[in-house]
Coordinates of C-alpha atoms and ligand atoms in Angstrom, one line a residue:
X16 CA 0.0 0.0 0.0
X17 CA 1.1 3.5 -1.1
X18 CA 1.9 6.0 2.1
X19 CA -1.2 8.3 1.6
X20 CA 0.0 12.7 1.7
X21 CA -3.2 14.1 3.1
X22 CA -2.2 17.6 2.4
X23 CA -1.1 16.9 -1.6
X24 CA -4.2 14.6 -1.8
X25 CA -7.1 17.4 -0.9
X26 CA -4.7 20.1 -2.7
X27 CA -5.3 17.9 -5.9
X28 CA -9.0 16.5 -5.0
X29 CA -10.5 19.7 -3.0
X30 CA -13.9 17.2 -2.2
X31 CA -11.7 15.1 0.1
X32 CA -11.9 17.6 2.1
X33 CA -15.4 17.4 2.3
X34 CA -15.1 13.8 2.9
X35 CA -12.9 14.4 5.9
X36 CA -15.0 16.8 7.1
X37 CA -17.7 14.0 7.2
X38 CA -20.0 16.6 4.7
X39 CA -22.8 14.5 3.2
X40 CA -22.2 15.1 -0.1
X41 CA -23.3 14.1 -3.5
X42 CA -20.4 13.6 -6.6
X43 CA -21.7 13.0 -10.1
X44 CA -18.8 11.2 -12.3
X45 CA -17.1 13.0 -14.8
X46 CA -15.7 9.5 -15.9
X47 CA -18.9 8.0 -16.5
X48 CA -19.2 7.1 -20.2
X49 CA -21.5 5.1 -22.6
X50 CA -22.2 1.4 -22.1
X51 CA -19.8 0.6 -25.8
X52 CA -17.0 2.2 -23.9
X53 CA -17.4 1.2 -20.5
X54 CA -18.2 -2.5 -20.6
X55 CA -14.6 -4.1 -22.0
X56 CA -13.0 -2.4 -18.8
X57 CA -15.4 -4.6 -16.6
X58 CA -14.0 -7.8 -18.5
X59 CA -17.3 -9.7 -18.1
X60 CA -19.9 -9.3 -20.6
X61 CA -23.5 -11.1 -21.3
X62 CA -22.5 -14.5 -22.2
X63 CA -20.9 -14.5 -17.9
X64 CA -24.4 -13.1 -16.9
X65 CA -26.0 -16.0 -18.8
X66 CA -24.3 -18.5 -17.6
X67 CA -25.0 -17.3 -14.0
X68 CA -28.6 -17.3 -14.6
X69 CA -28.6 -20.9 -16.3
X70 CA -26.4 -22.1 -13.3
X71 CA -29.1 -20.9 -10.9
X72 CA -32.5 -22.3 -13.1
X73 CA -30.3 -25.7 -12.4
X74 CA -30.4 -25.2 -8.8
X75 CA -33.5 -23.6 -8.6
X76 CA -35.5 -27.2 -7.9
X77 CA -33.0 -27.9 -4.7
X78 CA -33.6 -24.6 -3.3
X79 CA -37.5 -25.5 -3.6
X80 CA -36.3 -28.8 -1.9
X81 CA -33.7 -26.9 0.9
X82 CA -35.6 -23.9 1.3
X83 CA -39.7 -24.4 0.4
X84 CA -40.0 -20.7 1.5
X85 CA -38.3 -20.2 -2.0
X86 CA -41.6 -22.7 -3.3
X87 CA -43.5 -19.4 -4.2
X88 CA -41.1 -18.1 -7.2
X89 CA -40.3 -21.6 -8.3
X90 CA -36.6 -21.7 -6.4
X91 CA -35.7 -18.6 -8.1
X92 CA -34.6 -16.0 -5.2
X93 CA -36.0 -12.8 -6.5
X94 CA -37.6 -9.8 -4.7
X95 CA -40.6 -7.6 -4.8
X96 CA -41.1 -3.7 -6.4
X97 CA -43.2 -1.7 -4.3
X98 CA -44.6 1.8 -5.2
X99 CA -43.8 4.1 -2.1
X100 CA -46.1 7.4 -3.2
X101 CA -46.7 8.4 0.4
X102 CA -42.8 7.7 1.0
X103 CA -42.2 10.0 -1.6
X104 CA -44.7 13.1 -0.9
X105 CA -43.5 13.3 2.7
X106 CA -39.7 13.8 1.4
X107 CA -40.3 16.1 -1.0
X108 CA -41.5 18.1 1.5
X109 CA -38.7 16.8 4.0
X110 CA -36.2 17.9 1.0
X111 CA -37.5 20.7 -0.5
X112 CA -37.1 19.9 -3.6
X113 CA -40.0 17.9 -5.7
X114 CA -39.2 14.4 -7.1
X115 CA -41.6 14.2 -10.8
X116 CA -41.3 11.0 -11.8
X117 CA -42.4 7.9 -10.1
X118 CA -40.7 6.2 -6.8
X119 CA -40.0 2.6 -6.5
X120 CA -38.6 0.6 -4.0
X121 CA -36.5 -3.0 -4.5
X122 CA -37.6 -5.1 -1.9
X123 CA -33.9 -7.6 -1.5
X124 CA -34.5 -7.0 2.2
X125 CA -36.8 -9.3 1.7
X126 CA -35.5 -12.1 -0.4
X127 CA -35.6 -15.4 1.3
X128 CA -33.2 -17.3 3.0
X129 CA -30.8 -14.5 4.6
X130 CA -33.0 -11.1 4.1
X131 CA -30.6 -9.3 2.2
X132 CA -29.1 -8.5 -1.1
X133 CA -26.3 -11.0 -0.1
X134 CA -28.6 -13.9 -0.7
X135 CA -27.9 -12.9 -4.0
X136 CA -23.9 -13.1 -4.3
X137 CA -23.1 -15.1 -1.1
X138 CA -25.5 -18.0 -2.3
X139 CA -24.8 -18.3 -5.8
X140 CA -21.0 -18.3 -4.9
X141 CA -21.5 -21.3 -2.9
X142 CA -23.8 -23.1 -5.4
X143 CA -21.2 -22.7 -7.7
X144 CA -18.5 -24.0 -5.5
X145 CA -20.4 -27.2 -4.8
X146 CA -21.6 -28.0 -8.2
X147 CA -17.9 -27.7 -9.4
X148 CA -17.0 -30.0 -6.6
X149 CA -19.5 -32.4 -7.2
X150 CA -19.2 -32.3 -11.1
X151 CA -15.3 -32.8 -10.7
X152 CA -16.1 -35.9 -8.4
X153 CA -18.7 -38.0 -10.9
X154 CA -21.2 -37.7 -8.9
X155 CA -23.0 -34.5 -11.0
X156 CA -23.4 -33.6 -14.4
X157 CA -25.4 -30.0 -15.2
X158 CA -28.4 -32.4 -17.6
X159 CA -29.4 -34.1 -13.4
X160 CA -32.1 -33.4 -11.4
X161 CA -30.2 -31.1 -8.9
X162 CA -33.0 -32.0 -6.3
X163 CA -30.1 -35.0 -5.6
X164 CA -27.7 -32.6 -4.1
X165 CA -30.5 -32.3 -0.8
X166 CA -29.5 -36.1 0.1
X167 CA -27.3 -37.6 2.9
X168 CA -25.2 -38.8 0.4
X169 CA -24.3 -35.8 -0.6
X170 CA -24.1 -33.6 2.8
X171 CA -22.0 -36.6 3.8
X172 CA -19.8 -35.6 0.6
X173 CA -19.7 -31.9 1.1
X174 CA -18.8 -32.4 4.5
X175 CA -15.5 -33.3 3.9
X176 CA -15.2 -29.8 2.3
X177 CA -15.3 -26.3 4.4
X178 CA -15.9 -22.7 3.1
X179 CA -14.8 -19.7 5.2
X180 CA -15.9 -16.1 4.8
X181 CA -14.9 -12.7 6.7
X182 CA -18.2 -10.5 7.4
X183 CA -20.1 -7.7 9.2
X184 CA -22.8 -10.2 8.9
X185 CA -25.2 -10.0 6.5
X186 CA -22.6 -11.8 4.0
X187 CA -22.1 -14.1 6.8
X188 CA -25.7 -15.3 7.0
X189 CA -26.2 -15.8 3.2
X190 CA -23.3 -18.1 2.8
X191 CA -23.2 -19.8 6.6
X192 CA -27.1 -20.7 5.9
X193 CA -26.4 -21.9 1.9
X194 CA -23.3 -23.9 2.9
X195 CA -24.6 -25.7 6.3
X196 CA -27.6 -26.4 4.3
X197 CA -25.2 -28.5 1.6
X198 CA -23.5 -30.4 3.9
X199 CA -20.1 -28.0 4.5
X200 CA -18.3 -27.0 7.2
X201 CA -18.7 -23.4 7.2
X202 CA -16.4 -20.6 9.4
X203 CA -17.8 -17.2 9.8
X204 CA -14.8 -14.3 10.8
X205 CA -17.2 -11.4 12.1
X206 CA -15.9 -7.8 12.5
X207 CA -16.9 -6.1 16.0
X208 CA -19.4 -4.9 14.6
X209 CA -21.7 -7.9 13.4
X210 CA -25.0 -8.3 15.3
X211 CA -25.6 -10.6 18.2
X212 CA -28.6 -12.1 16.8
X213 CA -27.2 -13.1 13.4
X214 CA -24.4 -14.8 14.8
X215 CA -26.7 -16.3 17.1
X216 CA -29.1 -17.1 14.0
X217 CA -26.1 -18.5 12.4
X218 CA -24.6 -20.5 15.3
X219 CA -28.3 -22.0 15.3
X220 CA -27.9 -23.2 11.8
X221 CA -24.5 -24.7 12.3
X222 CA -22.1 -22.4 11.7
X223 CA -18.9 -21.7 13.3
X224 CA -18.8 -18.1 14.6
X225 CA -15.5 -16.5 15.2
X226 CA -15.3 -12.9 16.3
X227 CA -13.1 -10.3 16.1
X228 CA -12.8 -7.3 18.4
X229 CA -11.8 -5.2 15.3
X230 CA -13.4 -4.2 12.0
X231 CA -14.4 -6.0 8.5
X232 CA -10.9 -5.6 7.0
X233 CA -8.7 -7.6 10.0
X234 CA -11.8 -10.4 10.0
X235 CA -11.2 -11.5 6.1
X236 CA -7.4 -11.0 6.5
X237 CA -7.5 -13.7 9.4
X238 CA -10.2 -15.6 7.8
X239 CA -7.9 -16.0 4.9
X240 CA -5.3 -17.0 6.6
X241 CA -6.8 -19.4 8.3
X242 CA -8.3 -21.0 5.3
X243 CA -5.4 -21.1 4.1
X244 CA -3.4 -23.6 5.6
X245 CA -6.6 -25.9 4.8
X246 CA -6.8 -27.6 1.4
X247 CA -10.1 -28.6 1.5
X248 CA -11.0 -25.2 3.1
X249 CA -12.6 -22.4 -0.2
X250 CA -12.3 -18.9 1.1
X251 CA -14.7 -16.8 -0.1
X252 CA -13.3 -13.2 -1.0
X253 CA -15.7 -10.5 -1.1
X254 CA -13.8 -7.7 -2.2
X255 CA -11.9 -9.6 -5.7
X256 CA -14.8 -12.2 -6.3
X257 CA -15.8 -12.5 -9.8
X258 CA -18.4 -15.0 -9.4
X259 CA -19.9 -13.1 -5.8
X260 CA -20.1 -10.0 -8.6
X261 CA -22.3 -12.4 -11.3
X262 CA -24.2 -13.7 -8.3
X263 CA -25.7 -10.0 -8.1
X264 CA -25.7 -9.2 -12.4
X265 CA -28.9 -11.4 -13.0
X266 CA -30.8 -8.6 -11.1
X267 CA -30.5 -7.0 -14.0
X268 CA -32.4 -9.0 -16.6
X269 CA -34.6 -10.2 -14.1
X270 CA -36.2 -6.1 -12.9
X271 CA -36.3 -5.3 -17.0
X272 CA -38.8 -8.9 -17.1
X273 CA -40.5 -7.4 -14.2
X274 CA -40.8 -3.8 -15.5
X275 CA -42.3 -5.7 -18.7
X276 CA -44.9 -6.8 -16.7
X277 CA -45.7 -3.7 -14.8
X278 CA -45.8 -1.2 -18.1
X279 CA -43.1 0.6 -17.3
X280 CA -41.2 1.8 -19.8
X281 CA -37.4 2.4 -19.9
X282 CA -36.0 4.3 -23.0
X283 CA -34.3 7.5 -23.7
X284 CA -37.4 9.5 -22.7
X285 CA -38.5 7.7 -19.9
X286 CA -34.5 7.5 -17.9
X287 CA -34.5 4.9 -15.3
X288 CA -32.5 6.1 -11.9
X289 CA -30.8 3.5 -9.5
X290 CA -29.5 4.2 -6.0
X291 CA -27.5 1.4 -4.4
X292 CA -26.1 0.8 -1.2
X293 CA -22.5 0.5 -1.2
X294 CA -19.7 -1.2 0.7
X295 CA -17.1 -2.6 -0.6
X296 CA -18.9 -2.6 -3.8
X297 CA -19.6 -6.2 -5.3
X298 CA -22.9 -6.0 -4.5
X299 CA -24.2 -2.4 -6.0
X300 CA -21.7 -3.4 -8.4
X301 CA -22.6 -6.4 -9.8
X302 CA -26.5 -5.0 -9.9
X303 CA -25.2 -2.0 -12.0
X304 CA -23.4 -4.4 -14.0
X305 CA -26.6 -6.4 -15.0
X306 CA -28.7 -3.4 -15.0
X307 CA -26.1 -1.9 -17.6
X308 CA -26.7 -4.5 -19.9
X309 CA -30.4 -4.9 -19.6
X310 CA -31.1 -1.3 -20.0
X311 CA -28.0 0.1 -21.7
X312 CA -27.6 3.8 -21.4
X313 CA -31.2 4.1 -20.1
X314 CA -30.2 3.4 -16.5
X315 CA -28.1 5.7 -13.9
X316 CA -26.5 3.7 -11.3
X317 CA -25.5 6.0 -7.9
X318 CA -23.8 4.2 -5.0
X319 CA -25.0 5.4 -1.8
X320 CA -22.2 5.3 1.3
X321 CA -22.5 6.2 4.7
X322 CA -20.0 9.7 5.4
X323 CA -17.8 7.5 7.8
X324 CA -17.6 5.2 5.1
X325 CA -16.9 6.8 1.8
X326 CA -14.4 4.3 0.5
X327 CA -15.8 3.7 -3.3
X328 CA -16.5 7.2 -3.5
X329 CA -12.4 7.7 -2.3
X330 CA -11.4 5.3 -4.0
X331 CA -13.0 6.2 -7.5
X332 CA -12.7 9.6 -7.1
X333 CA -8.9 9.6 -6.2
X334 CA -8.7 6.3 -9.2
X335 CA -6.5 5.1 -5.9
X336 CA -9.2 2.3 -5.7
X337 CA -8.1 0.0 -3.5
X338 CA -4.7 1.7 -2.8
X339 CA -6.8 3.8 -0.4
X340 CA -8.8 3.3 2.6
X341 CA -10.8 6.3 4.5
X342 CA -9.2 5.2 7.6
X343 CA -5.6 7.0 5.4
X344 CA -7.6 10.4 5.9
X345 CA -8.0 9.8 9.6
X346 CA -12.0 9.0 8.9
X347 CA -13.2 6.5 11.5
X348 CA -15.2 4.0 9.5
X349 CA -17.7 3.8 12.2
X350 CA -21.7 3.6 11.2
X351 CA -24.7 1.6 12.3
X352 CA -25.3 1.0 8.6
X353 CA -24.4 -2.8 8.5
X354 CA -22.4 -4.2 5.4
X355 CA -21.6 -0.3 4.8
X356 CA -18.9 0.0 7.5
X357 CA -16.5 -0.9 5.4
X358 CA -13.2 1.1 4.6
X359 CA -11.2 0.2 1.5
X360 CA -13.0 -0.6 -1.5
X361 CA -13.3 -3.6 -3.7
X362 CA -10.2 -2.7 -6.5
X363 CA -11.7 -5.1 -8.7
X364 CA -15.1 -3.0 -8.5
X365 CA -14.5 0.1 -9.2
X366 CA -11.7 0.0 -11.9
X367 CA -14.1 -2.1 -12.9
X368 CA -17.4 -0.1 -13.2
X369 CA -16.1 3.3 -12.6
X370 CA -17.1 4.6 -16.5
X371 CA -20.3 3.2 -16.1
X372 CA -21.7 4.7 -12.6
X373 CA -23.0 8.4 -12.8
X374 CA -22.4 9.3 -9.6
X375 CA -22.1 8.5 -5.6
X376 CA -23.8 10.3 -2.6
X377 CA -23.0 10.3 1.2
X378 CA -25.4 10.3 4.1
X379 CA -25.2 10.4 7.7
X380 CA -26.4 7.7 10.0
X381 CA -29.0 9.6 11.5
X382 CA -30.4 10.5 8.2
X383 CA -30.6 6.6 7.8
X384 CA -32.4 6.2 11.2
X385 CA -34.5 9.1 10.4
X386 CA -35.5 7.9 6.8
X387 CA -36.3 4.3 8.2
X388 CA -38.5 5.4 10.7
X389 CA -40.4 7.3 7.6
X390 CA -40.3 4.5 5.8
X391 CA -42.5 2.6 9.1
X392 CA -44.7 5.4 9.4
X393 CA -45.5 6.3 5.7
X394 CA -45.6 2.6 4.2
X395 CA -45.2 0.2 7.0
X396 CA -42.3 -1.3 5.4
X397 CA -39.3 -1.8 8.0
X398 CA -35.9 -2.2 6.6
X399 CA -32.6 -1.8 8.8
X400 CA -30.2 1.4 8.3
X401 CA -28.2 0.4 5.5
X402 CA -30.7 0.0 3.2
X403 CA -32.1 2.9 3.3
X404 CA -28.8 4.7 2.3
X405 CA -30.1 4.7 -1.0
X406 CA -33.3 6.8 -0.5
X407 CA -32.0 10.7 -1.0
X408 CA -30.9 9.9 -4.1
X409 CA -33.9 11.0 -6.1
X410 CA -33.4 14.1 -4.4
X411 CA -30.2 14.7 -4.4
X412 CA -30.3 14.3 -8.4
X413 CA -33.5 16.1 -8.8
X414 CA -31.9 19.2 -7.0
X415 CA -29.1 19.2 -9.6
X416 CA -30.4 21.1 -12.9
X417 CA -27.1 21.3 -14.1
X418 CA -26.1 17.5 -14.2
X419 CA -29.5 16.9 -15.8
X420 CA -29.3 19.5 -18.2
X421 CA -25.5 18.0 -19.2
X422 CA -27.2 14.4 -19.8
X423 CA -30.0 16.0 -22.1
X424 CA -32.6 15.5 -19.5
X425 CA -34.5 18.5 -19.1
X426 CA -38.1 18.6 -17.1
X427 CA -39.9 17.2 -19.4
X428 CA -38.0 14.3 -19.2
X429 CA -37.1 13.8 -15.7
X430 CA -41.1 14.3 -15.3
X431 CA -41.0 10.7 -16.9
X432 CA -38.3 9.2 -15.0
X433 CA -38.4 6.1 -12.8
X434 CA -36.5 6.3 -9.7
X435 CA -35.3 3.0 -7.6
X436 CA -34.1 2.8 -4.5
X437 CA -32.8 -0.5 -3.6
X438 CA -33.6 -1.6 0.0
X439 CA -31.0 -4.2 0.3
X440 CA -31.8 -5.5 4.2
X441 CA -33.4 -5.6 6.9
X442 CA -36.0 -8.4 6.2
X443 CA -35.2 -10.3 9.3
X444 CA -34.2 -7.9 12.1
X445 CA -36.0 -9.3 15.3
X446 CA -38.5 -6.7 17.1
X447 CA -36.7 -6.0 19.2
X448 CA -34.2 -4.5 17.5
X449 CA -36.6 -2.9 15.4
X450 CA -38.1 -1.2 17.9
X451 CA -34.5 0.2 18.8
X452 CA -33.8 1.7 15.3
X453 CA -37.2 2.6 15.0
X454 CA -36.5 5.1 18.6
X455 CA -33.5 5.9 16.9
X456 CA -35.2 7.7 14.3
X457 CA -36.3 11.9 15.1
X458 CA -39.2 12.3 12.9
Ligands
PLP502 C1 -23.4 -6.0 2.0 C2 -24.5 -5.0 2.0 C3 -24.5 -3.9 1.2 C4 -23.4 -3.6 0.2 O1 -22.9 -4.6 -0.5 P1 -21.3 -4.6 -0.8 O2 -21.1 -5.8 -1.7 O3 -20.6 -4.8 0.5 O4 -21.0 -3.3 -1.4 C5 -25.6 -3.0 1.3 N1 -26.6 -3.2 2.2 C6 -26.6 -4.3 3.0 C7 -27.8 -4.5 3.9 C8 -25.6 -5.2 2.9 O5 -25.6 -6.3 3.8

């Protein structure tokens, strides 16, 4: 790691200063560029998105088997769109500023299995792992009825394998769940500041829980270690995985077949906006990713950070990436927004995707608290902190003529426009921790 010169960096990138100052702020991407030019950088294309998704139909009938909560969409883990219009009137008046076009809200605080987005890259990572294990052993081939991998014969199989994974938690739960169910031996490393309940939750299912006393970073760096003086042992690396990032890209294809089905249009005239939750990036990133090549140009993917926590928004806007954490600039990395609190981004991600995100907004936690106990209030819809990182962003673009103005969208068209904010967790806090966050909030 480069030795980080505060004083030459905010002389050379003034907004740093901002960021050290802990300023929400919102940054709209002079880098980003048209799908055509973007997409060889990300070195992935469509072909790696369809091979995700047929990798998943062929585990869909063992999920129904593992999982029958995942009965209802046919073993296909996929979330809900709900309108929020009551959401939306009280914040335009909470803003100020007076959000046109319509408001959705992505409901993967709700997917089954772990309640977050992660049960879309954490699973499908260790799917993947198993079916090349299983495959590699003779006992598998992609034509079978995967409803054979929910046997004794083969948990007895997997268990001679284990899977480790460092987390805050939420990452944790999606692949401790998915890999006890199989059969593995599964390690958790959890940062300090991973919930009681979910390592309870996990410890329930099976998993081995090891904590840490300090954050995400020193959790994966000792999880790795440790997995690796095992052979048998696959460590699962959130911040450079490929396949984690694919896990999320099918999100993509699958919201276009869903717009299809609610009428709403995506085009030119009718822009589609995207605000993501960010922390070290392979999620939001792999979403953008799929959303790219679904809706091309169409779409505008923000990432959405907490301002202890700005490490994509460092790290892209410095193009140090990885070589940077926020901790360098003396920031503490310190939030209540689980899976956020995370302080040196993803490399892979944002060199990655950084020509194909328009911009990236901060927030403070209380903002977070404050919007989730709107959320409770206006829709009865309860999500935990981090997800609802995302929600100022209609506002925050809205309130920028300029930007708009630069992109060809003028009032007409942003009258037309479909703004998403992806919820991305909180579909299984217990009440009682509800009720906290929901005391938290000072609306
Ligand atoms: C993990 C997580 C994110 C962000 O995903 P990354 O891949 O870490 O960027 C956002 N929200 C919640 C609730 C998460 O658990």
């Amino acid at each position: 790691m480069k030795n980080i010169d505060v004083s030459q960096l905010t002389a050379q990138f003034p907004l740093v200063r901002s960021l050290i100052a802990l300023e929400p702020l919102t940054w709209f991407n002079p880098k980003a560029t048209t799908l055509t030019v973007g997409l060889p950088h990300v070195g992935l294309d469509q072909r790696d998105v369809a091979d995700t998704s047929a990798r998943l139909a062929r585990f869909a009938p063992y999920l129904c088997e593992a999982f029958p909560e995942t009965r209802i969409t046919q073993g296909i883990l996929e979330s809900e769109i709900a309108t929020i219009p009551a959401m939306q009137a009280t914040l335009n008046e909470r803003y100020g500023v007076e959000v046109s076009g319509r408001l959705l809200l992505k409901k993967d605080s709700h997917l089954p299995i772990s309640g977050s987005i992660k049960a879309r890259g954490g699973i499908y990572e260790v799917l993947t792992h198993a079916e090349q294990l299983a495959i590699k052993a003779g006992l598998l081939r992609t034509e079978d009825d995967y409803r054979k991998l929910f046997t004794d014969e083969f948990r007895q199989f997997f268990g001679q394998y284990s899977i480790a994974v460092g987390s805050t938690g939420n990452l944790g739960m999606s692949i401790g769940i998915m890999s006890a169910k199989l059969g593995f031996t599964v390690t958790v490393h959890m940062s300090a500041d991973a919930r009681e309940w979910k390592k309870r939750k996990l410890r329930e299912h099976g998993v081995i829980v090891v904590e840490y006393a300090e954050d995400y970073g020193v959790a994966v760096e000792q999880g790795r270690k440790e997995a690796e003086r095992d052979p048998n042992c696959f460590f699962i690396d959130d911040e450079n995985s490929r396949t984690l990032f694919l896990g999320y890209s099918v999100a993509g294809e699958r919201l276009k077949k869903q717009f299809d089905e609610m009428g709403i249009e995506v085009d030119a005239e009718h822009p589609l906006f995207v605000y993501l939750p960010c922390g070290v990036g392979g999620g939001p990133g792999g979403v953008a990713f799929g959303l790219k090549l679904a809706f091309g140009d169409n779409v505008h993917c923000f990432f959405a950070e907490p301002t202890h926590s700005p490490c994509m928004l460092l790290g892209v806007h410095t193009g140090l990436h990885d070589q940077i954490s926020v901790q360098d600039l003396g920031i503490d990395n310190l939030t209540a927004a689980d899976g956020l609190a995370v302080g040196r981004a993803s490399g892979f991600v944002g060199r990655a995707m950084e020509r194909l995100l328009d911009g990236f907004f901060t927030l403070t936690d209380q903002e977070m608290y404050d919007l989730l106990g709107l959320l409770a209030k206006e829709e009865q819809i309860r999500l935990e902190p981090s997800a609802l990182a995302g929600m100022p962003g209609p506002w925050r673009v809205t309130a920028d003529r300029a930007w708009q103005l630069a992109q060809g969208m003028d009032e007409t068209v942003m009258a037309r426009a479909t703004h998403l904010v992806w919820a991305t967790g909180g579909g299984m806090v217990p009440t009682a921790e509800m009720e906290k966050y929901l005391a938290t909030a000072k609306i």
